[in-house]
């Protein structure tokens, strides 16, 4: 028998599965979830839609999820119509079980053996895993001290490695940093035949005046913008992520997607949530206000805080960040030990949860 049984692929041996600790703590501010559950009306609509879908579960779902793609296209068009005069069409939209799956499918279709995927650290820790799991070479560049992109460095790295896919979150996780339009355009041109994927998982939380990469779709055929219903739509449990791109990009993904990958239940839940977008996105505005107040408060404590366009804030710099993380946990507040050494990330919760966070951090930083 081999050393490990069953004989895992050599490059996977000894690796731990990705995931933040799921601890049962009263104040959970560690995985950038939306703290607000849907209203009773929205819950009732979701339940009724699932009941209707349940009566058809003997059949496979609509493989092309046409109704959902149409609803997602209409939703995204609200971002593009006022600035570009162009909407997003259903043919430009693809969806899967979370934007993690969308991006994995992108690499399955457009990267793979002999090809390279590239990003800039610190960034979302799943990206190298998509590369590993698709046998794609992985190259990672760096960000500036303030977590913005150094465009000269980015261009040089792209010229050197000719990546098939560049993964760039905007806002970036874990730093909250957005990409300006100019950077996206410069990098789309630099990538040439490859794809530039702007991961806007937290796009709806961006501050006023910060644009979405969706606006640049008419100008760049190789631009892909991914979104998720996990954050702004408070639907992390339903698993629905999506993208907008040139229709040809979606056609390539169709080759690698598993048949009927989006269940009838998932489609029904996502459609119901989209019908309640006004309510759900209203909560986003409250979270943005709470986020800005958190940044300000942390700065008042003399901490370094990264500007954030997301529903989380990166702050530090602690000599022993694990001790601060543990101190918060001892006071029932769970944050995330992630990002460059010395920094911690807190997701934005309800006003009550943020009050608990502030009280706990004050105690940890200034023990009496
Ligand atoms: N992109 C970024 C930057 C994220 O932080 C996350 C989730 N934490 C995702 C994508 C994936 O989210 P989901 O699969 O729930 O859509």
PDB file of N, CA and C in Angstrom, residues 290-331:
ATOM      1  N   UNK A 290     -21.961  51.796   8.296  1.00  0.00           N
ATOM      2  CA  UNK A 290     -21.303  51.149   9.443  1.00  0.00           C
ATOM      3  C   UNK A 290     -19.822  50.903   9.134  1.00  0.00           C
ATOM      4  N   UNK A 291     -19.531  50.503   7.902  1.00  0.00           N
ATOM      5  CA  UNK A 291     -18.135  50.286   7.483  1.00  0.00           C
ATOM      6  C   UNK A 291     -17.317  51.566   7.615  1.00  0.00           C
ATOM      7  N   UNK A 292     -17.855  52.686   7.088  1.00  0.00           N
ATOM      8  CA  UNK A 292     -17.112  53.953   7.147  1.00  0.00           C
ATOM      9  C   UNK A 292     -16.900  54.388   8.603  1.00  0.00           C
ATOM     10  N   UNK A 293     -17.918  54.156   9.436  1.00  0.00           N
ATOM     11  CA  UNK A 293     -17.786  54.520  10.857  1.00  0.00           C
ATOM     12  C   UNK A 293     -16.723  53.651  11.533  1.00  0.00           C
ATOM     13  N   UNK A 294     -16.650  52.381  11.139  1.00  0.00           N
ATOM     14  CA  UNK A 294     -15.658  51.459  11.722  1.00  0.00           C
ATOM     15  C   UNK A 294     -14.244  51.892  11.338  1.00  0.00           C
ATOM     16  N   UNK A 295     -14.063  52.271  10.066  1.00  0.00           N
ATOM     17  CA  UNK A 295     -12.742  52.743   9.613  1.00  0.00           C
ATOM     18  C   UNK A 295     -12.327  53.941  10.461  1.00  0.00           C
ATOM     19  N   UNK A 296     -13.267  54.872  10.618  1.00  0.00           N
ATOM     20  CA  UNK A 296     -12.960  56.094  11.369  1.00  0.00           C
ATOM     21  C   UNK A 296     -12.606  55.767  12.830  1.00  0.00           C
ATOM     22  N   UNK A 297     -13.411  54.920  13.425  1.00  0.00           N
ATOM     23  CA  UNK A 297     -13.173  54.582  14.834  1.00  0.00           C
ATOM     24  C   UNK A 297     -11.816  53.905  15.016  1.00  0.00           C
ATOM     25  N   UNK A 298     -11.502  52.966  14.117  1.00  0.00           N
ATOM     26  CA  UNK A 298     -10.218  52.260  14.242  1.00  0.00           C
ATOM     27  C   UNK A 298      -9.057  53.244  14.109  1.00  0.00           C
ATOM     28  N   UNK A 299      -9.206  54.222  13.196  1.00  0.00           N
ATOM     29  CA  UNK A 299      -8.141  55.227  13.037  1.00  0.00           C
ATOM     30  C   UNK A 299      -8.021  56.071  14.302  1.00  0.00           C
ATOM     31  N   UNK A 300      -9.157  56.370  14.920  1.00  0.00           N
ATOM     32  CA  UNK A 300      -9.117  57.150  16.173  1.00  0.00           C
ATOM     33  C   UNK A 300      -8.369  56.398  17.276  1.00  0.00           C
ATOM     34  N   UNK A 301      -8.338  55.073  17.150  1.00  0.00           N
ATOM     35  CA  UNK A 301      -7.606  54.282  18.154  1.00  0.00           C
ATOM     36  C   UNK A 301      -6.104  54.270  17.861  1.00  0.00           C
ATOM     37  N   UNK A 302      -5.704  54.988  16.811  1.00  0.00           N
ATOM     38  CA  UNK A 302      -4.288  55.052  16.460  1.00  0.00           C
ATOM     39  C   UNK A 302      -3.837  53.872  15.616  1.00  0.00           C
ATOM     40  N   UNK A 303      -4.795  53.114  15.079  1.00  0.00           N
ATOM     41  CA  UNK A 303      -4.415  51.949  14.258  1.00  0.00           C
ATOM     42  C   UNK A 303      -4.266  52.340  12.800  1.00  0.00           C
ATOM     43  N   UNK A 304      -3.550  51.498  12.071  1.00  0.00           N
ATOM     44  CA  UNK A 304      -3.482  51.666  10.622  1.00  0.00           C
ATOM     45  C   UNK A 304      -4.675  50.941  10.028  1.00  0.00           C
ATOM     46  N   UNK A 305      -5.355  51.586   9.100  1.00  0.00           N
ATOM     47  CA  UNK A 305      -6.575  50.994   8.532  1.00  0.00           C
ATOM     48  C   UNK A 305      -6.551  51.191   7.020  1.00  0.00           C
ATOM     49  N   UNK A 306      -6.794  50.129   6.283  1.00  0.00           N
ATOM     50  CA  UNK A 306      -6.828  50.246   4.824  1.00  0.00           C
ATOM     51  C   UNK A 306      -8.175  50.836   4.404  1.00  0.00           C
ATOM     52  N   UNK A 307      -8.153  51.765   3.442  1.00  0.00           N
ATOM     53  CA  UNK A 307      -9.417  52.274   2.889  1.00  0.00           C
ATOM     54  C   UNK A 307     -10.214  51.095   2.371  1.00  0.00           C
ATOM     55  N   UNK A 308     -11.523  51.079   2.633  1.00  0.00           N
ATOM     56  CA  UNK A 308     -12.288  49.903   2.219  1.00  0.00           C
ATOM     57  C   UNK A 308     -13.504  50.251   1.381  1.00  0.00           C
ATOM     58  N   UNK A 309     -13.657  49.528   0.267  1.00  0.00           N
ATOM     59  CA  UNK A 309     -14.870  49.593  -0.554  1.00  0.00           C
ATOM     60  C   UNK A 309     -15.694  48.317  -0.390  1.00  0.00           C
ATOM     61  N   UNK A 310     -15.408  47.552   0.660  1.00  0.00           N
ATOM     62  CA  UNK A 310     -16.068  46.254   0.822  1.00  0.00           C
ATOM     63  C   UNK A 310     -16.870  46.222   2.131  1.00  0.00           C
ATOM     64  N   UNK A 311     -17.349  45.062   2.522  1.00  0.00           N
ATOM     65  CA  UNK A 311     -18.082  44.947   3.796  1.00  0.00           C
ATOM     66  C   UNK A 311     -17.173  44.384   4.884  1.00  0.00           C
ATOM     67  N   UNK A 312     -15.894  44.760   4.804  1.00  0.00           N
ATOM     68  CA  UNK A 312     -14.920  44.370   5.820  1.00  0.00           C
ATOM     69  C   UNK A 312     -13.828  45.424   5.863  1.00  0.00           C
ATOM     70  N   UNK A 313     -13.045  45.378   6.940  1.00  0.00           N
ATOM     71  CA  UNK A 313     -11.981  46.367   7.115  1.00  0.00           C
ATOM     72  C   UNK A 313     -10.727  45.654   7.601  1.00  0.00           C
ATOM     73  N   UNK A 314      -9.591  45.985   6.989  1.00  0.00           N
ATOM     74  CA  UNK A 314      -8.306  45.418   7.406  1.00  0.00           C
ATOM     75  C   UNK A 314      -7.583  46.444   8.279  1.00  0.00           C
ATOM     76  N   UNK A 315      -7.159  46.019   9.440  1.00  0.00           N
ATOM     77  CA  UNK A 315      -6.552  46.970  10.381  1.00  0.00           C
ATOM     78  C   UNK A 315      -5.395  46.304  11.109  1.00  0.00           C
ATOM     79  N   UNK A 316      -4.481  47.132  11.599  1.00  0.00           N
ATOM     80  CA  UNK A 316      -3.311  46.638  12.315  1.00  0.00           C
ATOM     81  C   UNK A 316      -2.511  47.837  12.799  1.00  0.00           C
ATOM     82  N   UNK A 317      -1.215  47.796  12.858  1.00  0.00           N
ATOM     83  CA  UNK A 317      -0.417  46.587  12.646  1.00  0.00           C
ATOM     84  C   UNK A 317      -0.022  46.105  14.027  1.00  0.00           C
ATOM     85  N   UNK A 318      -0.300  44.860  14.349  1.00  0.00           N
ATOM     86  CA  UNK A 318      -0.061  44.338  15.695  1.00  0.00           C
ATOM     87  C   UNK A 318       1.221  43.517  15.732  1.00  0.00           C
ATOM     88  N   UNK A 319       1.967  43.713  16.808  1.00  0.00           N
ATOM     89  CA  UNK A 319       3.191  42.921  16.981  1.00  0.00           C
ATOM     90  C   UNK A 319       2.848  41.442  17.057  1.00  0.00           C
ATOM     91  N   UNK A 320       1.742  41.128  17.743  1.00  0.00           N
ATOM     92  CA  UNK A 320       1.309  39.734  17.872  1.00  0.00           C
ATOM     93  C   UNK A 320      -0.189  39.680  17.537  1.00  0.00           C
ATOM     94  N   UNK A 321      -0.463  39.552  16.240  1.00  0.00           N
ATOM     95  CA  UNK A 321      -1.878  39.634  15.848  1.00  0.00           C
ATOM     96  C   UNK A 321      -2.678  38.450  16.374  1.00  0.00           C
ATOM     97  N   UNK A 322      -2.004  37.321  16.549  1.00  0.00           N
ATOM     98  CA  UNK A 322      -2.743  36.158  17.044  1.00  0.00           C
ATOM     99  C   UNK A 322      -3.256  36.415  18.456  1.00  0.00           C
ATOM    100  N   UNK A 323      -2.435  37.135  19.256  1.00  0.00           N
ATOM    101  CA  UNK A 323      -2.866  37.441  20.625  1.00  0.00           C
ATOM    102  C   UNK A 323      -4.094  38.358  20.601  1.00  0.00           C
ATOM    103  N   UNK A 324      -4.115  39.313  19.661  1.00  0.00           N
ATOM    104  CA  UNK A 324      -5.276  40.218  19.565  1.00  0.00           C
ATOM    105  C   UNK A 324      -6.498  39.423  19.109  1.00  0.00           C
ATOM    106  N   UNK A 325      -6.300  38.574  18.089  1.00  0.00           N
ATOM    107  CA  UNK A 325      -7.400  37.715  17.589  1.00  0.00           C
ATOM    108  C   UNK A 325      -7.969  36.877  18.744  1.00  0.00           C
ATOM    109  N   UNK A 326      -7.068  36.271  19.522  1.00  0.00           N
ATOM    110  CA  UNK A 326      -7.492  35.408  20.636  1.00  0.00           C
ATOM    111  C   UNK A 326      -8.198  36.235  21.719  1.00  0.00           C
ATOM    112  N   UNK A 327      -7.666  37.435  21.974  1.00  0.00           N
ATOM    113  CA  UNK A 327      -8.280  38.311  22.975  1.00  0.00           C
ATOM    114  C   UNK A 327      -9.718  38.658  22.589  1.00  0.00           C
ATOM    115  N   UNK A 328      -9.928  38.908  21.295  1.00  0.00           N
ATOM    116  CA  UNK A 328     -11.288  39.202  20.819  1.00  0.00           C
ATOM    117  C   UNK A 328     -12.167  37.961  20.956  1.00  0.00           C
ATOM    118  N   UNK A 329     -11.610  36.821  20.597  1.00  0.00           N
ATOM    119  CA  UNK A 329     -12.382  35.573  20.677  1.00  0.00           C
ATOM    120  C   UNK A 329     -12.771  35.272  22.134  1.00  0.00           C
ATOM    121  N   UNK A 330     -11.846  35.543  23.044  1.00  0.00           N
ATOM    122  CA  UNK A 330     -12.140  35.336  24.469  1.00  0.00           C
ATOM    123  C   UNK A 330     -13.300  36.212  24.917  1.00  0.00           C
ATOM    124  N   UNK A 331     -13.532  37.306  24.160  1.00  0.00           N
ATOM    125  CA  UNK A 331     -14.654  38.204  24.470  1.00  0.00           C
ATOM    126  C   UNK A 331     -15.808  37.983  23.500  1.00  0.00           C
TER     127      UNK A 331
END
